[in-house]
Amino acid sequence: MKTYFRIAIPLFILFLSSCEDVIDVDVQTAPARLTIEASLDWEKGTQGNAQTIKLSTSTPFFDTTTNTAVTGASVVVTNNTSAAQFVFSDQNNGEYTTQDFIPVLNQAYTLEVLYNGETYRATETLMPVTDITELIQSTEDGFDDEVLEVNVIFTDPADEKNFYLFKFQERGDLLPELEELDDEFVNGNEISWYYEKEEDEDTNTEEFARGDIVDVELLGISEAYHNYVRILIEQSEGAGLFSTTPVALRGNCINVDNEENYANGYFRVSQVVRESYTFQ
């Protein structure tokens, strides 16, 4: 029996290999573009002086070896009201940093990046955010009434238009989950926003359990960024039966020298509140 078993496996593998077809995947290619990660977040209770902007270039889909960090660029953010300029220093690893940024609510800022002889610009307004009044857990609001969820409770300011971005990230997860909110139908009300995790064997996702810690961020964002991130979230979740056809999603970073050579990414300035919750 042992001799037969040793012979059968190679024969079986040989049979399978003889049935394999080589499939060439035709992946669309595009020219490398500058990618700008410029989210300047001012956490309540801090000065907000330390900020980082990341620059890189896009790569082909299957390229996992190319170093995409952009060095040697000029990165400046200007307060459009006071004309104060904040120079971001090249750290020679794709990161550009400053320790001198001065955040002022409801004032506009312009980002200017000079790279390869071309100038990219984007303008955004620093949006305020309301405080989180309470973080609790429950099983009442989600899709499954037996699954733990975290509830973010806050009061939306009345008589003004507000847009929010939520970031939820369980400790140990690689990336946060993003969700957005427009206060059109809840203006001036107390809002309880829930987040739960559904078990998924394909992605090794597990439901929240006692002792799990989730970090929560609530950001005030502009209407323009809300519209951008809403489409980004929809596309990241995949196309459903009634979803619109995905389109190339452009940010607000315009190449003023060559409009066709636009940059990927978005320049955003926001106030943010951050809290953590441990499930009981």
PDB file of C-alpha atoms in Angstrom:
ATOM      1  CA  MET A   1       0.000   0.000   0.000  1.00  0.00           C
ATOM      2  CA  LYS A   2       2.798   2.439   0.789  1.00  0.00           C
ATOM      3  CA  THR A   3       4.478   1.799  -2.565  1.00  0.00           C
ATOM      4  CA  TYR A   4       1.227   2.386  -4.491  1.00  0.00           C
ATOM      5  CA  PHE A   5       0.554   5.650  -2.604  1.00  0.00           C
ATOM      6  CA  ARG A   6       3.955   7.050  -3.531  1.00  0.00           C
ATOM      7  CA  ILE A   7       3.423   6.240  -7.204  1.00  0.00           C
ATOM      8  CA  ALA A   8      -0.167   7.500  -7.429  1.00  0.00           C
ATOM      9  CA  ILE A   9       0.513  11.054  -6.280  1.00  0.00           C
ATOM     10  CA  PRO A  10       3.004  11.965  -9.032  1.00  0.00           C
ATOM     11  CA  LEU A  11       0.724  10.347 -11.632  1.00  0.00           C
ATOM     12  CA  PHE A  12      -2.232  12.377 -10.348  1.00  0.00           C
ATOM     13  CA  ILE A  13      -0.215  15.601 -10.383  1.00  0.00           C
ATOM     14  CA  LEU A  14       0.974  14.798 -13.905  1.00  0.00           C
ATOM     15  CA  PHE A  15      -2.635  14.301 -14.989  1.00  0.00           C
ATOM     16  CA  LEU A  16      -3.689  17.629 -13.533  1.00  0.00           C
ATOM     17  CA  SER A  17      -0.745  19.503 -15.014  1.00  0.00           C
ATOM     18  CA  SER A  18      -1.537  18.117 -18.460  1.00  0.00           C
ATOM     19  CA  CYS A  19      -5.010  19.706 -18.221  1.00  0.00           C
ATOM     20  CA  GLU A  20      -3.800  23.191 -17.288  1.00  0.00           C
ATOM     21  CA  ASP A  21      -4.138  26.096 -19.713  1.00  0.00           C
ATOM     22  CA  VAL A  22      -2.012  29.201 -19.537  1.00  0.00           C
ATOM     23  CA  ILE A  23      -4.194  32.306 -19.304  1.00  0.00           C
ATOM     24  CA  ASP A  24      -2.714  35.692 -20.108  1.00  0.00           C
ATOM     25  CA  VAL A  25      -4.446  38.447 -18.163  1.00  0.00           C
ATOM     26  CA  ASP A  26      -4.675  41.637 -20.182  1.00  0.00           C
ATOM     27  CA  VAL A  27      -4.418  44.419 -17.620  1.00  0.00           C
ATOM     28  CA  GLN A  28      -4.846  47.964 -18.843  1.00  0.00           C
ATOM     29  CA  THR A  29      -1.774  50.117 -18.446  1.00  0.00           C
ATOM     30  CA  ALA A  30      -1.585  53.829 -17.810  1.00  0.00           C
ATOM     31  CA  PRO A  31       1.222  56.345 -17.545  1.00  0.00           C
ATOM     32  CA  ALA A  32       2.775  56.769 -14.125  1.00  0.00           C
ATOM     33  CA  ARG A  33       1.158  59.652 -12.285  1.00  0.00           C
ATOM     34  CA  LEU A  34       2.103  61.654  -9.253  1.00  0.00           C
ATOM     35  CA  THR A  35       0.057  60.490  -6.265  1.00  0.00           C
ATOM     36  CA  ILE A  36      -0.545  63.050  -3.524  1.00  0.00           C
ATOM     37  CA  GLU A  37      -1.618  61.935  -0.031  1.00  0.00           C
ATOM     38  CA  ALA A  38      -2.310  65.248   1.686  1.00  0.00           C
ATOM     39  CA  SER A  39      -4.734  64.895   4.574  1.00  0.00           C
ATOM     40  CA  LEU A  40      -3.989  67.606   7.126  1.00  0.00           C
ATOM     41  CA  ASP A  41      -5.953  66.667  10.224  1.00  0.00           C
ATOM     42  CA  TRP A  42      -6.140  68.919  13.271  1.00  0.00           C
ATOM     43  CA  GLU A  43      -7.071  66.884  16.319  1.00  0.00           C
ATOM     44  CA  LYS A  44      -9.117  68.788  18.873  1.00  0.00           C
ATOM     45  CA  GLY A  45      -7.099  69.585  21.967  1.00  0.00           C
ATOM     46  CA  THR A  46      -3.789  69.736  20.092  1.00  0.00           C
ATOM     47  CA  GLN A  47      -1.972  72.526  18.271  1.00  0.00           C
ATOM     48  CA  GLY A  48      -1.986  70.647  14.959  1.00  0.00           C
ATOM     49  CA  ASN A  49       1.452  71.992  14.002  1.00  0.00           C
ATOM     50  CA  ALA A  50       2.991  68.649  12.958  1.00  0.00           C
ATOM     51  CA  GLN A  51       1.722  67.542   9.543  1.00  0.00           C
ATOM     52  CA  THR A  52       2.900  65.133   6.835  1.00  0.00           C
ATOM     53  CA  ILE A  53       2.235  64.941   3.103  1.00  0.00           C
ATOM     54  CA  LYS A  54       3.246  61.854   1.107  1.00  0.00           C
ATOM     55  CA  LEU A  55       4.219  61.827  -2.568  1.00  0.00           C
ATOM     56  CA  SER A  56       4.632  58.756  -4.744  1.00  0.00           C
ATOM     57  CA  THR A  57       4.059  57.612  -8.305  1.00  0.00           C
ATOM     58  CA  SER A  58       1.526  55.095  -9.549  1.00  0.00           C
ATOM     59  CA  THR A  59       2.813  51.749 -10.860  1.00  0.00           C
ATOM     60  CA  PRO A  60       1.540  48.927 -13.109  1.00  0.00           C
ATOM     61  CA  PHE A  61      -0.915  46.563 -11.400  1.00  0.00           C
ATOM     62  CA  PHE A  62       1.483  43.630 -10.939  1.00  0.00           C
ATOM     63  CA  ASP A  63       4.560  45.717 -10.070  1.00  0.00           C
ATOM     64  CA  THR A  64       5.427  45.102  -6.420  1.00  0.00           C
ATOM     65  CA  THR A  65       9.148  45.878  -6.524  1.00  0.00           C
ATOM     66  CA  THR A  66       9.443  49.447  -7.815  1.00  0.00           C
ATOM     67  CA  ASN A  67      10.244  52.126  -5.259  1.00  0.00           C
ATOM     68  CA  THR A  68       7.526  54.713  -5.885  1.00  0.00           C
ATOM     69  CA  ALA A  69       8.547  57.326  -3.302  1.00  0.00           C
ATOM     70  CA  VAL A  70       8.943  60.806  -4.802  1.00  0.00           C
ATOM     71  CA  THR A  71      11.850  62.898  -3.557  1.00  0.00           C
ATOM     72  CA  GLY A  72      13.157  66.280  -4.622  1.00  0.00           C
ATOM     73  CA  ALA A  73       9.741  67.930  -4.941  1.00  0.00           C
ATOM     74  CA  SER A  74       8.764  71.310  -3.506  1.00  0.00           C
ATOM     75  CA  VAL A  75       5.700  71.214  -1.220  1.00  0.00           C
ATOM     76  CA  VAL A  76       4.119  74.368   0.225  1.00  0.00           C
ATOM     77  CA  VAL A  77       0.721  75.007   1.865  1.00  0.00           C
ATOM     78  CA  THR A  78      -0.577  78.597   2.019  1.00  0.00           C
ATOM     79  CA  ASN A  79      -3.343  80.079   4.150  1.00  0.00           C
ATOM     80  CA  ASN A  80      -5.375  82.032   1.606  1.00  0.00           C
ATOM     81  CA  THR A  81      -6.596  84.565   4.200  1.00  0.00           C
ATOM     82  CA  SER A  82      -3.364  85.446   6.015  1.00  0.00           C
ATOM     83  CA  ALA A  83      -0.962  84.480   3.203  1.00  0.00           C
ATOM     84  CA  ALA A  84       1.085  82.501   5.756  1.00  0.00           C
ATOM     85  CA  GLN A  85       3.168  79.838   4.029  1.00  0.00           C
ATOM     86  CA  PHE A  86       4.144  76.467   5.475  1.00  0.00           C
ATOM     87  CA  VAL A  87       7.049  74.717   3.768  1.00  0.00           C
ATOM     88  CA  PHE A  88       7.084  70.912   4.000  1.00  0.00           C
ATOM     89  CA  SER A  89      10.627  69.533   4.179  1.00  0.00           C
ATOM     90  CA  ASP A  90      11.706  66.570   2.033  1.00  0.00           C
ATOM     91  CA  GLN A  91      12.547  63.568   4.244  1.00  0.00           C
ATOM     92  CA  ASN A  92      14.001  61.653   1.244  1.00  0.00           C
ATOM     93  CA  ASN A  93      11.515  58.783   1.654  1.00  0.00           C
ATOM     94  CA  GLY A  94       8.421  60.224  -0.032  1.00  0.00           C
ATOM     95  CA  GLU A  95       7.338  62.084   3.102  1.00  0.00           C
ATOM     96  CA  TYR A  96       7.320  65.871   3.407  1.00  0.00           C
ATOM     97  CA  THR A  97       6.841  67.274   6.904  1.00  0.00           C
ATOM     98  CA  THR A  98       6.368  70.491   8.819  1.00  0.00           C
ATOM     99  CA  GLN A  99       6.262  71.332  12.509  1.00  0.00           C
ATOM    100  CA  ASP A 100       4.916  74.851  11.933  1.00  0.00           C
ATOM    101  CA  PHE A 101       1.440  74.437  10.424  1.00  0.00           C
ATOM    102  CA  ILE A 102      -1.182  76.759  11.935  1.00  0.00           C
ATOM    103  CA  PRO A 103      -4.758  75.447  11.530  1.00  0.00           C
ATOM    104  CA  VAL A 104      -7.582  78.000  11.464  1.00  0.00           C
ATOM    105  CA  LEU A 105     -11.186  76.817  11.179  1.00  0.00           C
ATOM    106  CA  ASN A 106     -13.219  77.832   8.120  1.00  0.00           C
ATOM    107  CA  GLN A 107     -10.211  79.302   6.327  1.00  0.00           C
ATOM    108  CA  ALA A 108      -9.052  78.087   2.928  1.00  0.00           C
ATOM    109  CA  TYR A 109      -5.633  76.582   2.281  1.00  0.00           C
ATOM    110  CA  THR A 110      -3.869  75.988  -1.029  1.00  0.00           C
ATOM    111  CA  LEU A 111      -1.415  73.154  -1.607  1.00  0.00           C
ATOM    112  CA  GLU A 112       1.268  73.668  -4.255  1.00  0.00           C
ATOM    113  CA  VAL A 113       3.549  70.839  -5.354  1.00  0.00           C
ATOM    114  CA  LEU A 114       6.357  71.440  -7.859  1.00  0.00           C
ATOM    115  CA  TYR A 115       7.539  68.133  -9.376  1.00  0.00           C
ATOM    116  CA  ASN A 116       9.417  67.412 -12.597  1.00  0.00           C
ATOM    117  CA  GLY A 117       9.040  71.007 -13.737  1.00  0.00           C
ATOM    118  CA  GLU A 118       5.235  71.008 -13.381  1.00  0.00           C
ATOM    119  CA  THR A 119       3.053  72.594 -10.717  1.00  0.00           C
ATOM    120  CA  TYR A 120       0.089  70.913  -9.036  1.00  0.00           C
ATOM    121  CA  ARG A 121      -2.404  72.917  -6.968  1.00  0.00           C
ATOM    122  CA  ALA A 122      -5.442  72.200  -4.820  1.00  0.00           C
ATOM    123  CA  THR A 123      -7.530  74.318  -2.461  1.00  0.00           C
ATOM    124  CA  GLU A 124      -9.640  73.168   0.500  1.00  0.00           C
ATOM    125  CA  THR A 125     -11.272  74.780   3.545  1.00  0.00           C
ATOM    126  CA  LEU A 126     -10.486  73.601   7.080  1.00  0.00           C
ATOM    127  CA  MET A 127     -13.807  72.221   8.249  1.00  0.00           C
ATOM    128  CA  PRO A 128     -14.774  72.038  11.961  1.00  0.00           C
ATOM    129  CA  VAL A 129     -16.281  68.968  13.616  1.00  0.00           C
ATOM    130  CA  THR A 130     -18.601  68.540  16.579  1.00  0.00           C
ATOM    131  CA  ASP A 131     -17.557  66.552  19.653  1.00  0.00           C
ATOM    132  CA  ILE A 132     -18.368  62.901  20.227  1.00  0.00           C
ATOM    133  CA  THR A 133     -20.616  62.962  23.288  1.00  0.00           C
ATOM    134  CA  GLU A 134     -20.612  59.228  23.959  1.00  0.00           C
ATOM    135  CA  LEU A 135     -19.242  55.900  22.737  1.00  0.00           C
ATOM    136  CA  ILE A 136     -21.282  52.837  23.699  1.00  0.00           C
ATOM    137  CA  GLN A 137     -21.803  49.285  22.548  1.00  0.00           C
ATOM    138  CA  SER A 138     -25.047  47.570  21.631  1.00  0.00           C
ATOM    139  CA  THR A 139     -26.592  44.949  19.350  1.00  0.00           C
ATOM    140  CA  GLU A 140     -29.621  47.000  18.358  1.00  0.00           C
ATOM    141  CA  ASP A 141     -28.847  49.011  15.216  1.00  0.00           C
ATOM    142  CA  GLY A 142     -26.845  46.688  12.977  1.00  0.00           C
ATOM    143  CA  PHE A 143     -27.876  44.006  10.519  1.00  0.00           C
ATOM    144  CA  ASP A 144     -27.544  41.230  13.093  1.00  0.00           C
ATOM    145  CA  ASP A 145     -29.126  41.738  16.537  1.00  0.00           C
ATOM    146  CA  GLU A 146     -26.720  39.220  18.067  1.00  0.00           C
ATOM    147  CA  VAL A 147     -23.528  40.944  16.882  1.00  0.00           C
ATOM    148  CA  LEU A 148     -21.711  43.599  18.914  1.00  0.00           C
ATOM    149  CA  GLU A 149     -21.449  47.087  17.449  1.00  0.00           C
ATOM    150  CA  VAL A 150     -19.957  50.375  18.570  1.00  0.00           C
ATOM    151  CA  ASN A 151     -22.247  53.431  18.597  1.00  0.00           C
ATOM    152  CA  VAL A 152     -20.857  56.926  18.036  1.00  0.00           C
ATOM    153  CA  ILE A 153     -23.202  59.540  19.511  1.00  0.00           C
ATOM    154  CA  PHE A 154     -22.921  63.250  18.686  1.00  0.00           C
ATOM    155  CA  THR A 155     -25.132  66.272  18.050  1.00  0.00           C
ATOM    156  CA  ASP A 156     -25.159  67.807  14.592  1.00  0.00           C
ATOM    157  CA  PRO A 157     -25.000  71.643  14.692  1.00  0.00           C
ATOM    158  CA  ALA A 158     -28.287  73.247  13.644  1.00  0.00           C
ATOM    159  CA  ASP A 159     -28.744  75.799  10.859  1.00  0.00           C
ATOM    160  CA  GLU A 160     -25.623  74.788   8.940  1.00  0.00           C
ATOM    161  CA  LYS A 161     -24.641  72.190   6.375  1.00  0.00           C
ATOM    162  CA  ASN A 162     -22.274  69.521   7.660  1.00  0.00           C
ATOM    163  CA  PHE A 163     -20.493  66.559   6.136  1.00  0.00           C
ATOM    164  CA  TYR A 164     -18.708  63.872   8.122  1.00  0.00           C
ATOM    165  CA  LEU A 165     -16.150  61.139   7.578  1.00  0.00           C
ATOM    166  CA  PHE A 166     -15.936  58.207  10.009  1.00  0.00           C
ATOM    167  CA  LYS A 167     -12.864  56.013  10.388  1.00  0.00           C
ATOM    168  CA  PHE A 168     -13.185  52.749  12.300  1.00  0.00           C
ATOM    169  CA  GLN A 169     -10.175  50.530  12.879  1.00  0.00           C
ATOM    170  CA  GLU A 170      -9.947  47.564  15.208  1.00  0.00           C
ATOM    171  CA  ARG A 171      -6.547  47.234  16.842  1.00  0.00           C
ATOM    172  CA  GLY A 172      -4.568  44.786  14.719  1.00  0.00           C
ATOM    173  CA  ASP A 173      -6.338  45.560  11.444  1.00  0.00           C
ATOM    174  CA  LEU A 174      -4.149  46.843   8.631  1.00  0.00           C
ATOM    175  CA  LEU A 175      -6.551  49.461   7.270  1.00  0.00           C
ATOM    176  CA  PRO A 176      -9.507  51.462   8.643  1.00  0.00           C
ATOM    177  CA  GLU A 177     -13.083  51.217   7.427  1.00  0.00           C
ATOM    178  CA  LEU A 178     -14.432  54.495   6.014  1.00  0.00           C
ATOM    179  CA  GLU A 179     -18.035  55.721   6.152  1.00  0.00           C
ATOM    180  CA  GLU A 180     -19.527  59.102   5.214  1.00  0.00           C
ATOM    181  CA  LEU A 181     -22.547  61.138   6.294  1.00  0.00           C
ATOM    182  CA  ASP A 182     -24.447  64.112   4.884  1.00  0.00           C
ATOM    183  CA  ASP A 183     -26.636  65.820   7.507  1.00  0.00           C
ATOM    184  CA  GLU A 184     -29.379  66.708   4.993  1.00  0.00           C
ATOM    185  CA  PHE A 185     -32.039  64.665   6.811  1.00  0.00           C
ATOM    186  CA  VAL A 186     -30.644  64.862  10.342  1.00  0.00           C
ATOM    187  CA  ASN A 187     -29.661  68.518  10.604  1.00  0.00           C
ATOM    188  CA  GLY A 188     -29.564  69.723  14.234  1.00  0.00           C
ATOM    189  CA  ASN A 189     -30.381  66.307  15.695  1.00  0.00           C
ATOM    190  CA  GLU A 190     -28.563  63.940  18.000  1.00  0.00           C
ATOM    191  CA  ILE A 191     -27.056  61.207  15.835  1.00  0.00           C
ATOM    192  CA  SER A 192     -26.159  57.657  16.821  1.00  0.00           C
ATOM    193  CA  TRP A 193     -23.946  56.094  14.142  1.00  0.00           C
ATOM    194  CA  TYR A 194     -23.142  52.390  14.481  1.00  0.00           C
ATOM    195  CA  TYR A 195     -20.355  50.193  13.178  1.00  0.00           C
ATOM    196  CA  GLU A 196     -20.306  46.404  13.287  1.00  0.00           C
ATOM    197  CA  LYS A 197     -18.094  43.735  11.739  1.00  0.00           C
ATOM    198  CA  GLU A 198     -19.649  40.725  10.031  1.00  0.00           C
ATOM    199  CA  GLU A 199     -17.900  37.377  10.096  1.00  0.00           C
ATOM    200  CA  ASP A 200     -16.384  36.532   6.700  1.00  0.00           C
ATOM    201  CA  GLU A 201     -14.217  33.435   6.207  1.00  0.00           C
ATOM    202  CA  ASP A 202     -12.931  34.670   2.842  1.00  0.00           C
ATOM    203  CA  THR A 203     -11.351  37.780   4.391  1.00  0.00           C
ATOM    204  CA  ASN A 204     -10.712  36.270   7.854  1.00  0.00           C
ATOM    205  CA  THR A 205     -12.986  38.924   9.342  1.00  0.00           C
ATOM    206  CA  GLU A 206     -14.414  38.152  12.773  1.00  0.00           C
ATOM    207  CA  GLU A 207     -17.211  39.814  14.725  1.00  0.00           C
ATOM    208  CA  PHE A 208     -16.360  42.102  17.607  1.00  0.00           C
ATOM    209  CA  ALA A 209     -15.818  40.228  20.877  1.00  0.00           C
ATOM    210  CA  ARG A 210     -15.259  41.169  24.488  1.00  0.00           C
ATOM    211  CA  GLY A 211     -11.851  42.803  24.898  1.00  0.00           C
ATOM    212  CA  ASP A 212     -11.571  44.024  21.312  1.00  0.00           C
ATOM    213  CA  ILE A 213     -10.502  47.663  20.940  1.00  0.00           C
ATOM    214  CA  VAL A 214     -11.707  49.868  18.104  1.00  0.00           C
ATOM    215  CA  ASP A 215     -10.266  53.289  17.310  1.00  0.00           C
ATOM    216  CA  VAL A 216     -12.817  55.836  16.125  1.00  0.00           C
ATOM    217  CA  GLU A 217     -12.244  59.081  14.234  1.00  0.00           C
ATOM    218  CA  LEU A 218     -14.937  61.646  13.391  1.00  0.00           C
ATOM    219  CA  LEU A 219     -13.863  64.286  10.865  1.00  0.00           C
ATOM    220  CA  GLY A 220     -15.549  67.389   9.508  1.00  0.00           C
ATOM    221  CA  ILE A 221     -15.127  67.464   5.716  1.00  0.00           C
ATOM    222  CA  SER A 222     -16.128  69.694   2.822  1.00  0.00           C
ATOM    223  CA  GLU A 223     -18.987  68.892   0.466  1.00  0.00           C
ATOM    224  CA  ALA A 224     -16.505  68.391  -2.385  1.00  0.00           C
ATOM    225  CA  TYR A 225     -14.470  65.853  -0.415  1.00  0.00           C
ATOM    226  CA  HIS A 226     -17.670  64.150   0.774  1.00  0.00           C
ATOM    227  CA  ASN A 227     -18.705  63.606  -2.842  1.00  0.00           C
ATOM    228  CA  TYR A 228     -15.230  62.271  -3.672  1.00  0.00           C
ATOM    229  CA  VAL A 229     -14.975  59.867  -0.740  1.00  0.00           C
ATOM    230  CA  ARG A 230     -18.556  58.618  -1.228  1.00  0.00           C
ATOM    231  CA  ILE A 231     -17.650  57.394  -4.718  1.00  0.00           C
ATOM    232  CA  LEU A 232     -14.341  56.026  -3.420  1.00  0.00           C
ATOM    233  CA  ILE A 233     -16.150  53.970  -0.777  1.00  0.00           C
ATOM    234  CA  GLU A 234     -18.704  52.694  -3.284  1.00  0.00           C
ATOM    235  CA  GLN A 235     -15.981  51.569  -5.682  1.00  0.00           C
ATOM    236  CA  SER A 236     -13.912  49.934  -2.935  1.00  0.00           C
ATOM    237  CA  GLU A 237     -16.924  47.858  -1.889  1.00  0.00           C
ATOM    238  CA  GLY A 238     -17.351  46.505  -5.422  1.00  0.00           C
ATOM    239  CA  ALA A 239     -20.088  46.901  -7.983  1.00  0.00           C
ATOM    240  CA  GLY A 240     -23.463  45.517  -6.990  1.00  0.00           C
ATOM    241  CA  LEU A 241     -26.388  44.580  -9.214  1.00  0.00           C
ATOM    242  CA  PHE A 242     -27.734  48.130  -9.383  1.00  0.00           C
ATOM    243  CA  SER A 243     -24.443  49.988  -9.024  1.00  0.00           C
ATOM    244  CA  THR A 244     -23.289  52.502 -11.569  1.00  0.00           C
ATOM    245  CA  THR A 245     -20.325  51.665 -13.769  1.00  0.00           C
ATOM    246  CA  PRO A 246     -17.064  52.591 -11.978  1.00  0.00           C
ATOM    247  CA  VAL A 247     -15.372  55.669 -13.398  1.00  0.00           C
ATOM    248  CA  ALA A 248     -11.890  57.047 -13.061  1.00  0.00           C
ATOM    249  CA  LEU A 249     -11.945  58.956  -9.797  1.00  0.00           C
ATOM    250  CA  ARG A 250     -10.033  62.225  -9.910  1.00  0.00           C
ATOM    251  CA  GLY A 251      -9.088  64.237  -6.883  1.00  0.00           C
ATOM    252  CA  ASN A 252      -8.709  67.994  -6.600  1.00  0.00           C
ATOM    253  CA  CYS A 253      -4.976  68.242  -7.393  1.00  0.00           C
ATOM    254  CA  ILE A 254      -4.795  70.041 -10.758  1.00  0.00           C
ATOM    255  CA  ASN A 255      -1.701  70.265 -12.919  1.00  0.00           C
ATOM    256  CA  VAL A 256      -1.691  73.950 -13.872  1.00  0.00           C
ATOM    257  CA  ASP A 257       0.969  73.403 -16.556  1.00  0.00           C
ATOM    258  CA  ASN A 258      -0.471  70.295 -18.229  1.00  0.00           C
ATOM    259  CA  GLU A 259      -4.104  69.519 -17.430  1.00  0.00           C
ATOM    260  CA  GLU A 260      -3.897  66.018 -18.918  1.00  0.00           C
ATOM    261  CA  ASN A 261      -1.071  65.061 -16.571  1.00  0.00           C
ATOM    262  CA  TYR A 262      -3.246  65.323 -13.470  1.00  0.00           C
ATOM    263  CA  ALA A 263      -2.268  63.832 -10.114  1.00  0.00           C
ATOM    264  CA  ASN A 264      -4.002  61.068  -8.198  1.00  0.00           C
ATOM    265  CA  GLY A 265      -5.091  61.708  -4.608  1.00  0.00           C
ATOM    266  CA  TYR A 266      -6.735  64.537  -2.718  1.00  0.00           C
ATOM    267  CA  PHE A 267      -5.773  67.544  -0.609  1.00  0.00           C
ATOM    268  CA  ARG A 268      -7.977  67.791   2.497  1.00  0.00           C
ATOM    269  CA  VAL A 269      -7.867  69.850   5.707  1.00  0.00           C
ATOM    270  CA  SER A 270     -10.125  68.761   8.562  1.00  0.00           C
ATOM    271  CA  GLN A 271     -10.699  68.988  12.262  1.00  0.00           C
ATOM    272  CA  VAL A 272     -10.946  65.561  13.882  1.00  0.00           C
ATOM    273  CA  VAL A 273     -11.895  63.996  17.193  1.00  0.00           C
ATOM    274  CA  ARG A 274     -10.348  60.643  18.097  1.00  0.00           C
ATOM    275  CA  GLU A 275     -11.506  58.163  20.716  1.00  0.00           C
ATOM    276  CA  SER A 276     -11.167  54.448  21.438  1.00  0.00           C
ATOM    277  CA  TYR A 277     -13.634  51.909  22.779  1.00  0.00           C
ATOM    278  CA  THR A 278     -13.013  48.542  24.468  1.00  0.00           C
ATOM    279  CA  PHE A 279     -15.869  46.045  24.182  1.00  0.00           C
ATOM    280  CA  GLN A 280     -17.179  44.759  27.504  1.00  0.00           C
TER     281      GLN A 280
END
